[in-house]
Amino acid sequence: ELKVEQNPLFLSMQEGKNYTIYCNYSTTSDRLYWYRQDPGKSLESLFVLLSNGAVKQEGRLMASLDTKARLSTLHITAAVHDLSATYFCAVDAAGGGADGLTFGKGTHLIIQP
Amino acid sequence: DTGVSQNPRHKITKRGQNVTFRCDPISEHNRLYWYRQTLGQGPEFLTYFQNEAQLEKSRLLSDRFSAERPKGSFSTLEIQRTEQGDSAMYLCASSLLAGEVTQYFGPGTRLLVL
């Protein structure tokens, strides 16, 4: 059974600081997704990582994938309050969307002024 | 905006009643997924359709749950004889068949079973 573990699960940080969220998964996969969820809202797609060594950046967020280590990271640079949300990583173990995505428990991020 | 839509957005029901939710995917998307999310957890996969064919079901999908996607367009998820443990957010997502296969999520239907 595929397991996806995120850490930390909770993170409180100050504006302007940098931090990294880690996502480990237990089976071979070369498709990993990062989503953002605001309280009471649905999930917003942030990044799709499709191969070993893939790196994508959007604004203050950068995601990377190491398929050999079964590890993805989401790095936050110079955090701002608007980035406060819950961030999920999700793995597509079957490839191409079959079997759905397996999500981690999420990292609840609070960025304080 | 032609994103994924779901109705109703909220549903309160009494234990033992049947409920049905509807999902309208992004129009050109072949695949449609149902997930369930409980408080403080990530979404859990329930089932998915490719066009009108239901291709995969999670073991979470008990025989009280049934999903359909007639004509490969909208989908419905029905829960019969609801239980308090069914209380959750039910999320629908859709994707293309190829390429990045990013799943785009709808706003969800929040179910409360009393």
mmCIF file with all atom_site columns, N, CA, C and O in Angstrom, chain A residues 1 31 33 35 37 40-43 45 48 50 56 88 95-101 103-106, chain B residues 31 33 35 37 40-43 45 48 56 59 89 91 97 99-107 110:
data_model
loop_
_atom_site.group_PDB
_atom_site.id
_atom_site.type_symbol
_atom_site.label_atom_id
_atom_site.label_alt_id
_atom_site.label_comp_id
_atom_site.label_asym_id
_atom_site.label_entity_id
_atom_site.label_seq_id
_atom_site.pdbx_PDB_ins_code
_atom_site.Cartn_x
_atom_site.Cartn_y
_atom_site.Cartn_z
_atom_site.occupancy
_atom_site.B_iso_or_equiv
_atom_site.pdbx_formal_charge
_atom_site.auth_seq_id
_atom_site.auth_comp_id
_atom_site.auth_asym_id
_atom_site.auth_atom_id
_atom_site.pdbx_PDB_model_num
ATOM 1   N N  . GLU A 1 1   ? 0.842   -1.190 0.000   1.00 0.00 ? 1   GLU A N  1
ATOM 2   C CA . GLU A 1 1   ? 0.000   0.000  0.000   1.00 0.00 ? 1   GLU A CA 1
ATOM 3   C C  . GLU A 1 1   ? 0.885   1.250  0.000   1.00 0.00 ? 1   GLU A C  1
ATOM 4   O O  . GLU A 1 1   ? 1.820   1.359  0.778   1.00 0.00 ? 1   GLU A O  1
ATOM 5   N N  . ARG A 1 31  ? 5.322   10.695 -10.865 1.00 0.00 ? 31  ARG A N  1
ATOM 6   C CA . ARG A 1 31  ? 4.340   11.771 -10.979 1.00 0.00 ? 31  ARG A CA 1
ATOM 7   C C  . ARG A 1 31  ? 3.974   12.225 -9.577  1.00 0.00 ? 31  ARG A C  1
ATOM 8   O O  . ARG A 1 31  ? 3.435   11.447 -8.793  1.00 0.00 ? 31  ARG A O  1
ATOM 9   N N  . TYR A 1 33  ? 2.307   15.670 -7.347  1.00 0.00 ? 33  TYR A N  1
ATOM 10  C CA . TYR A 1 33  ? 1.553   16.911 -7.449  1.00 0.00 ? 33  TYR A CA 1
ATOM 11  C C  . TYR A 1 33  ? 1.573   17.628 -6.103  1.00 0.00 ? 33  TYR A C  1
ATOM 12  O O  . TYR A 1 33  ? 1.561   16.988 -5.046  1.00 0.00 ? 33  TYR A O  1
ATOM 13  N N  . TYR A 1 35  ? -0.652  20.604 -4.059  1.00 0.00 ? 35  TYR A N  1
ATOM 14  C CA . TYR A 1 35  ? -1.885  21.371 -4.047  1.00 0.00 ? 35  TYR A CA 1
ATOM 15  C C  . TYR A 1 35  ? -1.891  22.281 -2.823  1.00 0.00 ? 35  TYR A C  1
ATOM 16  O O  . TYR A 1 35  ? -1.280  21.987 -1.790  1.00 0.00 ? 35  TYR A O  1
ATOM 17  N N  . GLN A 1 37  ? -4.694  24.292 -0.201  1.00 0.00 ? 37  GLN A N  1
ATOM 18  C CA . GLN A 1 37  ? -6.086  24.354 0.222   1.00 0.00 ? 37  GLN A CA 1
ATOM 19  C C  . GLN A 1 37  ? -6.243  25.430 1.286   1.00 0.00 ? 37  GLN A C  1
ATOM 20  O O  . GLN A 1 37  ? -5.590  25.385 2.326   1.00 0.00 ? 37  GLN A O  1
ATOM 21  N N  . GLY A 1 40  ? -11.877 25.745 4.378   1.00 0.00 ? 40  GLY A N  1
ATOM 22  C CA . GLY A 1 40  ? -13.228 25.639 3.846   1.00 0.00 ? 40  GLY A CA 1
ATOM 23  C C  . GLY A 1 40  ? -13.317 25.640 2.339   1.00 0.00 ? 40  GLY A C  1
ATOM 24  O O  . GLY A 1 40  ? -14.423 25.652 1.787   1.00 0.00 ? 40  GLY A O  1
ATOM 25  N N  . LYS A 1 41  ? -12.186 25.622 1.677   1.00 0.00 ? 41  LYS A N  1
ATOM 26  C CA . LYS A 1 41  ? -12.193 25.690 0.211   1.00 0.00 ? 41  LYS A CA 1
ATOM 27  C C  . LYS A 1 41  ? -11.670 24.381 -0.388  1.00 0.00 ? 41  LYS A C  1
ATOM 28  O O  . LYS A 1 41  ? -11.218 23.491 0.322   1.00 0.00 ? 41  LYS A O  1
ATOM 29  N N  . SER A 1 42  ? -11.728 24.317 -1.705  1.00 0.00 ? 42  SER A N  1
ATOM 30  C CA . SER A 1 42  ? -11.238 23.129 -2.389  1.00 0.00 ? 42  SER A CA 1
ATOM 31  C C  . SER A 1 42  ? -9.740  23.241 -2.663  1.00 0.00 ? 42  SER A C  1
ATOM 32  O O  . SER A 1 42  ? -9.082  24.148 -2.178  1.00 0.00 ? 42  SER A O  1
ATOM 33  N N  . LEU A 1 43  ? -9.225  22.311 -3.429  1.00 0.00 ? 43  LEU A N  1
ATOM 34  C CA . LEU A 1 43  ? -7.787  22.248 -3.671  1.00 0.00 ? 43  LEU A CA 1
ATOM 35  C C  . LEU A 1 43  ? -7.411  22.960 -4.964  1.00 0.00 ? 43  LEU A C  1
ATOM 36  O O  . LEU A 1 43  ? -8.064  22.792 -5.994  1.00 0.00 ? 43  LEU A O  1
ATOM 37  N N  . SER A 1 45  ? -4.383  23.446 -7.723  1.00 0.00 ? 45  SER A N  1
ATOM 38  C CA . SER A 1 45  ? -3.152  22.837 -8.216  1.00 0.00 ? 45  SER A CA 1
ATOM 39  C C  . SER A 1 45  ? -2.026  23.863 -8.229  1.00 0.00 ? 45  SER A C  1
ATOM 40  O O  . SER A 1 45  ? -2.192  24.985 -8.714  1.00 0.00 ? 45  SER A O  1
ATOM 41  N N  . VAL A 1 48  ? 3.059   20.285 -10.946 1.00 0.00 ? 48  VAL A N  1
ATOM 42  C CA . VAL A 1 48  ? 3.083   18.904 -11.399 1.00 0.00 ? 48  VAL A CA 1
ATOM 43  C C  . VAL A 1 48  ? 4.536   18.567 -11.692 1.00 0.00 ? 48  VAL A C  1
ATOM 44  O O  . VAL A 1 48  ? 5.187   19.261 -12.473 1.00 0.00 ? 48  VAL A O  1
ATOM 45  N N  . LEU A 1 50  ? 7.016   15.610 -13.079 1.00 0.00 ? 50  LEU A N  1
ATOM 46  C CA . LEU A 1 50  ? 6.827   14.406 -13.882 1.00 0.00 ? 50  LEU A CA 1
ATOM 47  C C  . LEU A 1 50  ? 8.087   13.578 -14.102 1.00 0.00 ? 50  LEU A C  1
ATOM 48  O O  . LEU A 1 50  ? 8.021   12.541 -14.756 1.00 0.00 ? 50  LEU A O  1
ATOM 49  N N  . LYS A 1 56  ? 10.222  23.052 -10.394 1.00 0.00 ? 56  LYS A N  1
ATOM 50  C CA . LYS A 1 56  ? 9.323   24.082 -10.907 1.00 0.00 ? 56  LYS A CA 1
ATOM 51  C C  . LYS A 1 56  ? 9.210   25.193 -9.870  1.00 0.00 ? 56  LYS A C  1
ATOM 52  O O  . LYS A 1 56  ? 9.238   24.946 -8.665  1.00 0.00 ? 56  LYS A O  1
ATOM 53  N N  . PHE A 1 88  ? -0.691  20.181 0.318   1.00 0.00 ? 88  PHE A N  1
ATOM 54  C CA . PHE A 1 88  ? -0.711  18.729 0.184   1.00 0.00 ? 88  PHE A CA 1
ATOM 55  C C  . PHE A 1 88  ? 0.195   18.305 -0.964  1.00 0.00 ? 88  PHE A C  1
ATOM 56  O O  . PHE A 1 88  ? 0.188   18.929 -2.032  1.00 0.00 ? 88  PHE A O  1
ATOM 57  N N  . GLY A 1 95  ? 0.411   5.861  -12.394 1.00 0.00 ? 95  GLY A N  1
ATOM 58  C CA . GLY A 1 95  ? 0.827   6.540  -13.610 1.00 0.00 ? 95  GLY A CA 1
ATOM 59  C C  . GLY A 1 95  ? -0.355  6.902  -14.481 1.00 0.00 ? 95  GLY A C  1
ATOM 60  O O  . GLY A 1 95  ? -1.269  6.112  -14.653 1.00 0.00 ? 95  GLY A O  1
ATOM 61  N N  . GLY A 1 96  ? -0.386  8.118  -14.956 1.00 0.00 ? 96  GLY A N  1
ATOM 62  C CA . GLY A 1 96  ? -1.437  8.529  -15.878 1.00 0.00 ? 96  GLY A CA 1
ATOM 63  C C  . GLY A 1 96  ? -2.791  8.724  -15.241 1.00 0.00 ? 96  GLY A C  1
ATOM 64  O O  . GLY A 1 96  ? -3.807  8.824  -15.940 1.00 0.00 ? 96  GLY A O  1
ATOM 65  N N  . GLY A 1 97  ? -2.872  8.759  -13.917 1.00 0.00 ? 97  GLY A N  1
ATOM 66  C CA . GLY A 1 97  ? -4.135  9.074  -13.270 1.00 0.00 ? 97  GLY A CA 1
ATOM 67  C C  . GLY A 1 97  ? -4.964  7.876  -12.855 1.00 0.00 ? 97  GLY A C  1
ATOM 68  O O  . GLY A 1 97  ? -5.934  8.021  -12.110 1.00 0.00 ? 97  GLY A O  1
ATOM 69  N N  . ALA A 1 98  ? -4.620  6.681  -13.311 1.00 0.00 ? 98  ALA A N  1
ATOM 70  C CA . ALA A 1 98  ? -5.382  5.502  -12.896 1.00 0.00 ? 98  ALA A CA 1
ATOM 71  C C  . ALA A 1 98  ? -5.187  5.268  -11.409 1.00 0.00 ? 98  ALA A C  1
ATOM 72  O O  . ALA A 1 98  ? -4.124  5.549  -10.876 1.00 0.00 ? 98  ALA A O  1
ATOM 73  N N  . ASP A 1 99  ? -6.211  4.780  -10.723 1.00 0.00 ? 99  ASP A N  1
ATOM 74  C CA . ASP A 1 99  ? -6.172  4.553  -9.279  1.00 0.00 ? 99  ASP A CA 1
ATOM 75  C C  . ASP A 1 99  ? -6.211  5.833  -8.463  1.00 0.00 ? 99  ASP A C  1
ATOM 76  O O  . ASP A 1 99  ? -6.094  5.782  -7.253  1.00 0.00 ? 99  ASP A O  1
ATOM 77  N N  . GLY A 1 100 ? -6.350  6.965  -9.085  1.00 0.00 ? 100 GLY A N  1
ATOM 78  C CA . GLY A 1 100 ? -6.449  8.201  -8.328  1.00 0.00 ? 100 GLY A CA 1
ATOM 79  C C  . GLY A 1 100 ? -5.129  8.594  -7.707  1.00 0.00 ? 100 GLY A C  1
ATOM 80  O O  . GLY A 1 100 ? -4.093  7.962  -7.915  1.00 0.00 ? 100 GLY A O  1
ATOM 81  N N  . LEU A 1 101 ? -5.164  9.659  -6.943  1.00 0.00 ? 101 LEU A N  1
ATOM 82  C CA . LEU A 1 101 ? -3.983  10.157 -6.253  1.00 0.00 ? 101 LEU A CA 1
ATOM 83  C C  . LEU A 1 101 ? -4.026  9.736  -4.790  1.00 0.00 ? 101 LEU A C  1
ATOM 84  O O  . LEU A 1 101 ? -5.102  9.651  -4.192  1.00 0.00 ? 101 LEU A O  1
ATOM 85  N N  . PHE A 1 103 ? -2.826  11.093 -1.247  1.00 0.00 ? 103 PHE A N  1
ATOM 86  C CA . PHE A 1 103 ? -2.417  12.361 -0.643  1.00 0.00 ? 103 PHE A CA 1
ATOM 87  C C  . PHE A 1 103 ? -1.723  12.143 0.691   1.00 0.00 ? 103 PHE A C  1
ATOM 88  O O  . PHE A 1 103 ? -2.031  11.192 1.431   1.00 0.00 ? 103 PHE A O  1
ATOM 89  N N  . GLY A 1 104 ? -0.821  13.053 1.017   1.00 0.00 ? 104 GLY A N  1
ATOM 90  C CA . GLY A 1 104 ? -0.317  13.145 2.377   1.00 0.00 ? 104 GLY A CA 1
ATOM 91  C C  . GLY A 1 104 ? -1.353  13.813 3.268   1.00 0.00 ? 104 GLY A C  1
ATOM 92  O O  . GLY A 1 104 ? -2.415  14.248 2.805   1.00 0.00 ? 104 GLY A O  1
ATOM 93  N N  . LYS A 1 105 ? -1.048  13.907 4.559   1.00 0.00 ? 105 LYS A N  1
ATOM 94  C CA . LYS A 1 105 ? -1.996  14.495 5.513   1.00 0.00 ? 105 LYS A CA 1
ATOM 95  C C  . LYS A 1 105 ? -2.023  16.020 5.424   1.00 0.00 ? 105 LYS A C  1
ATOM 96  O O  . LYS A 1 105 ? -2.911  16.648 5.995   1.00 0.00 ? 105 LYS A O  1
ATOM 97  N N  . GLY A 1 106 ? -1.071  16.597 4.722   1.00 0.00 ? 106 GLY A N  1
ATOM 98  C CA . GLY A 1 106 ? -1.053  18.042 4.568   1.00 0.00 ? 106 GLY A CA 1
ATOM 99  C C  . GLY A 1 106 ? -0.161  18.719 5.589   1.00 0.00 ? 106 GLY A C  1
ATOM 100 O O  . GLY A 1 106 ? 0.051   18.218 6.698   1.00 0.00 ? 106 GLY A O  1
ATOM 101 N N  . ARG B 2 31  ? -11.612 12.213 -17.809 1.00 0.00 ? 31  ARG B N  1
ATOM 102 C CA . ARG B 2 31  ? -11.578 11.503 -16.532 1.00 0.00 ? 31  ARG B CA 1
ATOM 103 C C  . ARG B 2 31  ? -12.264 12.319 -15.443 1.00 0.00 ? 31  ARG B C  1
ATOM 104 O O  . ARG B 2 31  ? -12.124 13.539 -15.386 1.00 0.00 ? 31  ARG B O  1
ATOM 105 N N  . TYR B 2 33  ? -13.055 11.998 -11.131 1.00 0.00 ? 33  TYR B N  1
ATOM 106 C CA . TYR B 2 33  ? -12.681 11.319 -9.887  1.00 0.00 ? 33  TYR B CA 1
ATOM 107 C C  . TYR B 2 33  ? -13.575 11.793 -8.743  1.00 0.00 ? 33  TYR B C  1
ATOM 108 O O  . TYR B 2 33  ? -13.963 12.955 -8.689  1.00 0.00 ? 33  TYR B O  1
ATOM 109 N N  . TYR B 2 35  ? -13.413 11.893 -4.460  1.00 0.00 ? 35  TYR B N  1
ATOM 110 C CA . TYR B 2 35  ? -12.602 11.755 -3.261  1.00 0.00 ? 35  TYR B CA 1
ATOM 111 C C  . TYR B 2 35  ? -13.457 12.133 -2.048  1.00 0.00 ? 35  TYR B C  1
ATOM 112 O O  . TYR B 2 35  ? -14.428 12.859 -2.170  1.00 0.00 ? 35  TYR B O  1
ATOM 113 N N  . GLN B 2 37  ? -12.882 13.768 1.903   1.00 0.00 ? 37  GLN B N  1
ATOM 114 C CA . GLN B 2 37  ? -11.912 14.404 2.798   1.00 0.00 ? 37  GLN B CA 1
ATOM 115 C C  . GLN B 2 37  ? -12.559 14.658 4.151   1.00 0.00 ? 37  GLN B C  1
ATOM 116 O O  . GLN B 2 37  ? -13.602 15.304 4.244   1.00 0.00 ? 37  GLN B O  1
ATOM 117 N N  . GLY B 2 40  ? -8.871  17.626 8.810   1.00 0.00 ? 40  GLY B N  1
ATOM 118 C CA . GLY B 2 40  ? -7.476  17.433 9.168   1.00 0.00 ? 40  GLY B CA 1
ATOM 119 C C  . GLY B 2 40  ? -6.758  16.364 8.364   1.00 0.00 ? 40  GLY B C  1
ATOM 120 O O  . GLY B 2 40  ? -5.597  16.034 8.674   1.00 0.00 ? 40  GLY B O  1
ATOM 121 N N  . GLN B 2 41  ? -7.407  15.825 7.355   1.00 0.00 ? 41  GLN B N  1
ATOM 122 C CA . GLN B 2 41  ? -6.809  14.771 6.534   1.00 0.00 ? 41  GLN B CA 1
ATOM 123 C C  . GLN B 2 41  ? -6.729  15.209 5.073   1.00 0.00 ? 41  GLN B C  1
ATOM 124 O O  . GLN B 2 41  ? -7.409  16.141 4.649   1.00 0.00 ? 41  GLN B O  1
ATOM 125 N N  . GLY B 2 42  ? -5.899  14.489 4.321   1.00 0.00 ? 42  GLY B N  1
ATOM 126 C CA . GLY B 2 42  ? -5.886  14.712 2.886   1.00 0.00 ? 42  GLY B CA 1
ATOM 127 C C  . GLY B 2 42  ? -7.040  13.972 2.237   1.00 0.00 ? 42  GLY B C  1
ATOM 128 O O  . GLY B 2 42  ? -7.640  13.069 2.830   1.00 0.00 ? 42  GLY B O  1
ATOM 129 N N  . PRO B 2 43  ? -7.387  14.346 1.017   1.00 0.00 ? 43  PRO B N  1
ATOM 130 C CA . PRO B 2 43  ? -8.442  13.626 0.308   1.00 0.00 ? 43  PRO B CA 1
ATOM 131 C C  . PRO B 2 43  ? -8.097  12.154 0.121   1.00 0.00 ? 43  PRO B C  1
ATOM 132 O O  . PRO B 2 43  ? -6.929  11.804 -0.067  1.00 0.00 ? 43  PRO B O  1
ATOM 133 N N  . PHE B 2 45  ? -9.071  8.777  -2.200  1.00 0.00 ? 45  PHE B N  1
ATOM 134 C CA . PHE B 2 45  ? -9.661  8.379  -3.471  1.00 0.00 ? 45  PHE B CA 1
ATOM 135 C C  . PHE B 2 45  ? -10.809 7.395  -3.241  1.00 0.00 ? 45  PHE B C  1
ATOM 136 O O  . PHE B 2 45  ? -10.704 6.447  -2.467  1.00 0.00 ? 45  PHE B O  1
ATOM 137 N N  . TYR B 2 48  ? -13.068 6.390  -9.955  1.00 0.00 ? 48  TYR B N  1
ATOM 138 C CA . TYR B 2 48  ? -12.904 7.270  -11.095 1.00 0.00 ? 48  TYR B CA 1
ATOM 139 C C  . TYR B 2 48  ? -13.511 6.672  -12.348 1.00 0.00 ? 48  TYR B C  1
ATOM 140 O O  . TYR B 2 48  ? -13.694 5.455  -12.459 1.00 0.00 ? 48  TYR B O  1
ATOM 141 N N  . GLU B 2 56  ? -12.156 2.158  -11.680 1.00 0.00 ? 56  GLU B N  1
ATOM 142 C CA . GLU B 2 56  ? -11.483 1.797  -10.425 1.00 0.00 ? 56  GLU B CA 1
ATOM 143 C C  . GLU B 2 56  ? -12.335 2.221  -9.252  1.00 0.00 ? 56  GLU B C  1
ATOM 144 O O  . GLU B 2 56  ? -12.978 3.279  -9.285  1.00 0.00 ? 56  GLU B O  1
ATOM 145 N N  . ARG B 2 59  ? -11.333 0.462  -1.882  1.00 0.00 ? 59  ARG B N  1
ATOM 146 C CA . ARG B 2 59  ? -12.009 -0.376 -0.893  1.00 0.00 ? 59  ARG B CA 1
ATOM 147 C C  . ARG B 2 59  ? -12.811 0.476  0.091   1.00 0.00 ? 59  ARG B C  1
ATOM 148 O O  . ARG B 2 59  ? -13.645 -0.031 0.842   1.00 0.00 ? 59  ARG B O  1
ATOM 149 N N  . MET B 2 89  ? -16.294 15.972 3.532   1.00 0.00 ? 89  MET B N  1
ATOM 150 C CA . MET B 2 89  ? -16.373 16.756 2.303   1.00 0.00 ? 89  MET B CA 1
ATOM 151 C C  . MET B 2 89  ? -16.175 15.792 1.146   1.00 0.00 ? 89  MET B C  1
ATOM 152 O O  . MET B 2 89  ? -15.202 15.028 1.143   1.00 0.00 ? 89  MET B O  1
ATOM 153 N N  . LEU B 2 91  ? -15.319 15.485 -2.674  1.00 0.00 ? 91  LEU B N  1
ATOM 154 C CA . LEU B 2 91  ? -14.689 16.292 -3.714  1.00 0.00 ? 91  LEU B CA 1
ATOM 155 C C  . LEU B 2 91  ? -14.714 15.550 -5.037  1.00 0.00 ? 91  LEU B C  1
ATOM 156 O O  . LEU B 2 91  ? -14.486 14.341 -5.100  1.00 0.00 ? 91  LEU B O  1
ATOM 157 N N  . LEU B 2 97  ? -6.934  12.956 -20.398 1.00 0.00 ? 97  LEU B N  1
ATOM 158 C CA . LEU B 2 97  ? -6.475  11.577 -20.444 1.00 0.00 ? 97  LEU B CA 1
ATOM 159 C C  . LEU B 2 97  ? -4.970  11.478 -20.591 1.00 0.00 ? 97  LEU B C  1
ATOM 160 O O  . LEU B 2 97  ? -4.373  10.467 -20.245 1.00 0.00 ? 97  LEU B O  1
ATOM 161 N N  . GLY B 2 99  ? -0.917  13.752 -21.094 1.00 0.00 ? 99  GLY B N  1
ATOM 162 C CA . GLY B 2 99  ? -0.160  14.925 -20.695 1.00 0.00 ? 99  GLY B CA 1
ATOM 163 C C  . GLY B 2 99  ? 0.085   14.921 -19.202 1.00 0.00 ? 99  GLY B C  1
ATOM 164 O O  . GLY B 2 99  ? 0.325   13.879 -18.591 1.00 0.00 ? 99  GLY B O  1
ATOM 165 N N  . GLU B 2 100 ? 0.021   16.096 -18.593 1.00 0.00 ? 100 GLU B N  1
ATOM 166 C CA . GLU B 2 100 ? 0.330   16.185 -17.166 1.00 0.00 ? 100 GLU B CA 1
ATOM 167 C C  . GLU B 2 100 ? -0.727  15.504 -16.308 1.00 0.00 ? 100 GLU B C  1
ATOM 168 O O  . GLU B 2 100 ? -0.481  15.154 -15.157 1.00 0.00 ? 100 GLU B O  1
ATOM 169 N N  . VAL B 2 101 ? -1.916  15.332 -16.848 1.00 0.00 ? 101 VAL B N  1
ATOM 170 C CA . VAL B 2 101 ? -3.022  14.649 -16.155 1.00 0.00 ? 101 VAL B CA 1
ATOM 171 C C  . VAL B 2 101 ? -3.290  15.312 -14.804 1.00 0.00 ? 101 VAL B C  1
ATOM 172 O O  . VAL B 2 101 ? -3.592  14.640 -13.811 1.00 0.00 ? 101 VAL B O  1
ATOM 173 N N  . THR B 2 102 ? -3.162  16.612 -14.751 1.00 0.00 ? 102 THR B N  1
ATOM 174 C CA . THR B 2 102 ? -3.467  17.325 -13.510 1.00 0.00 ? 102 THR B CA 1
ATOM 175 C C  . THR B 2 102 ? -4.952  17.190 -13.210 1.00 0.00 ? 102 THR B C  1
ATOM 176 O O  . THR B 2 102 ? -5.799  17.373 -14.083 1.00 0.00 ? 102 THR B O  1
ATOM 177 N N  . GLN B 2 103 ? -5.267  16.861 -11.967 1.00 0.00 ? 103 GLN B N  1
ATOM 178 C CA . GLN B 2 103 ? -6.659  16.777 -11.544 1.00 0.00 ? 103 GLN B CA 1
ATOM 179 C C  . GLN B 2 103 ? -7.076  18.132 -10.990 1.00 0.00 ? 103 GLN B C  1
ATOM 180 O O  . GLN B 2 103 ? -6.442  18.665 -10.070 1.00 0.00 ? 103 GLN B O  1
ATOM 181 N N  . TYR B 2 104 ? -8.136  18.675 -11.554 1.00 0.00 ? 104 TYR B N  1
ATOM 182 C CA . TYR B 2 104 ? -8.687  19.955 -11.115 1.00 0.00 ? 104 TYR B CA 1
ATOM 183 C C  . TYR B 2 104 ? -9.915  19.670 -10.262 1.00 0.00 ? 104 TYR B C  1
ATOM 184 O O  . TYR B 2 104 ? -10.831 18.974 -10.706 1.00 0.00 ? 104 TYR B O  1
ATOM 185 N N  . PHE B 2 105 ? -9.908  20.240 -9.078  1.00 0.00 ? 105 PHE B N  1
ATOM 186 C CA . PHE B 2 105 ? -10.937 19.912 -8.097  1.00 0.00 ? 105 PHE B CA 1
ATOM 187 C C  . PHE B 2 105 ? -12.079 20.920 -8.105  1.00 0.00 ? 105 PHE B C  1
ATOM 188 O O  . PHE B 2 105 ? -11.877 22.119 -8.325  1.00 0.00 ? 105 PHE B O  1
ATOM 189 N N  . GLY B 2 106 ? -13.266 20.410 -7.825  1.00 0.00 ? 106 GLY B N  1
ATOM 190 C CA . GLY B 2 106 ? -14.422 21.256 -7.612  1.00 0.00 ? 106 GLY B CA 1
ATOM 191 C C  . GLY B 2 106 ? -14.465 21.767 -6.183  1.00 0.00 ? 106 GLY B C  1
ATOM 192 O O  . GLY B 2 106 ? -13.612 21.423 -5.363  1.00 0.00 ? 106 GLY B O  1
ATOM 193 N N  . PRO B 2 107 ? -15.489 22.587 -5.859  1.00 0.00 ? 107 PRO B N  1
ATOM 194 C CA . PRO B 2 107 ? -15.575 23.196 -4.532  1.00 0.00 ? 107 PRO B CA 1
ATOM 195 C C  . PRO B 2 107 ? -15.988 22.228 -3.439  1.00 0.00 ? 107 PRO B C  1
ATOM 196 O O  . PRO B 2 107 ? -15.837 22.532 -2.261  1.00 0.00 ? 107 PRO B O  1
ATOM 197 N N  . ARG B 2 110 ? -20.195 19.417 1.235   1.00 0.00 ? 110 ARG B N  1
ATOM 198 C CA . ARG B 2 110 ? -19.977 19.066 2.642   1.00 0.00 ? 110 ARG B CA 1
ATOM 199 C C  . ARG B 2 110 ? -21.224 18.379 3.175   1.00 0.00 ? 110 ARG B C  1
ATOM 200 O O  . ARG B 2 110 ? -22.300 18.957 3.164   1.00 0.00 ? 110 ARG B O  1
#
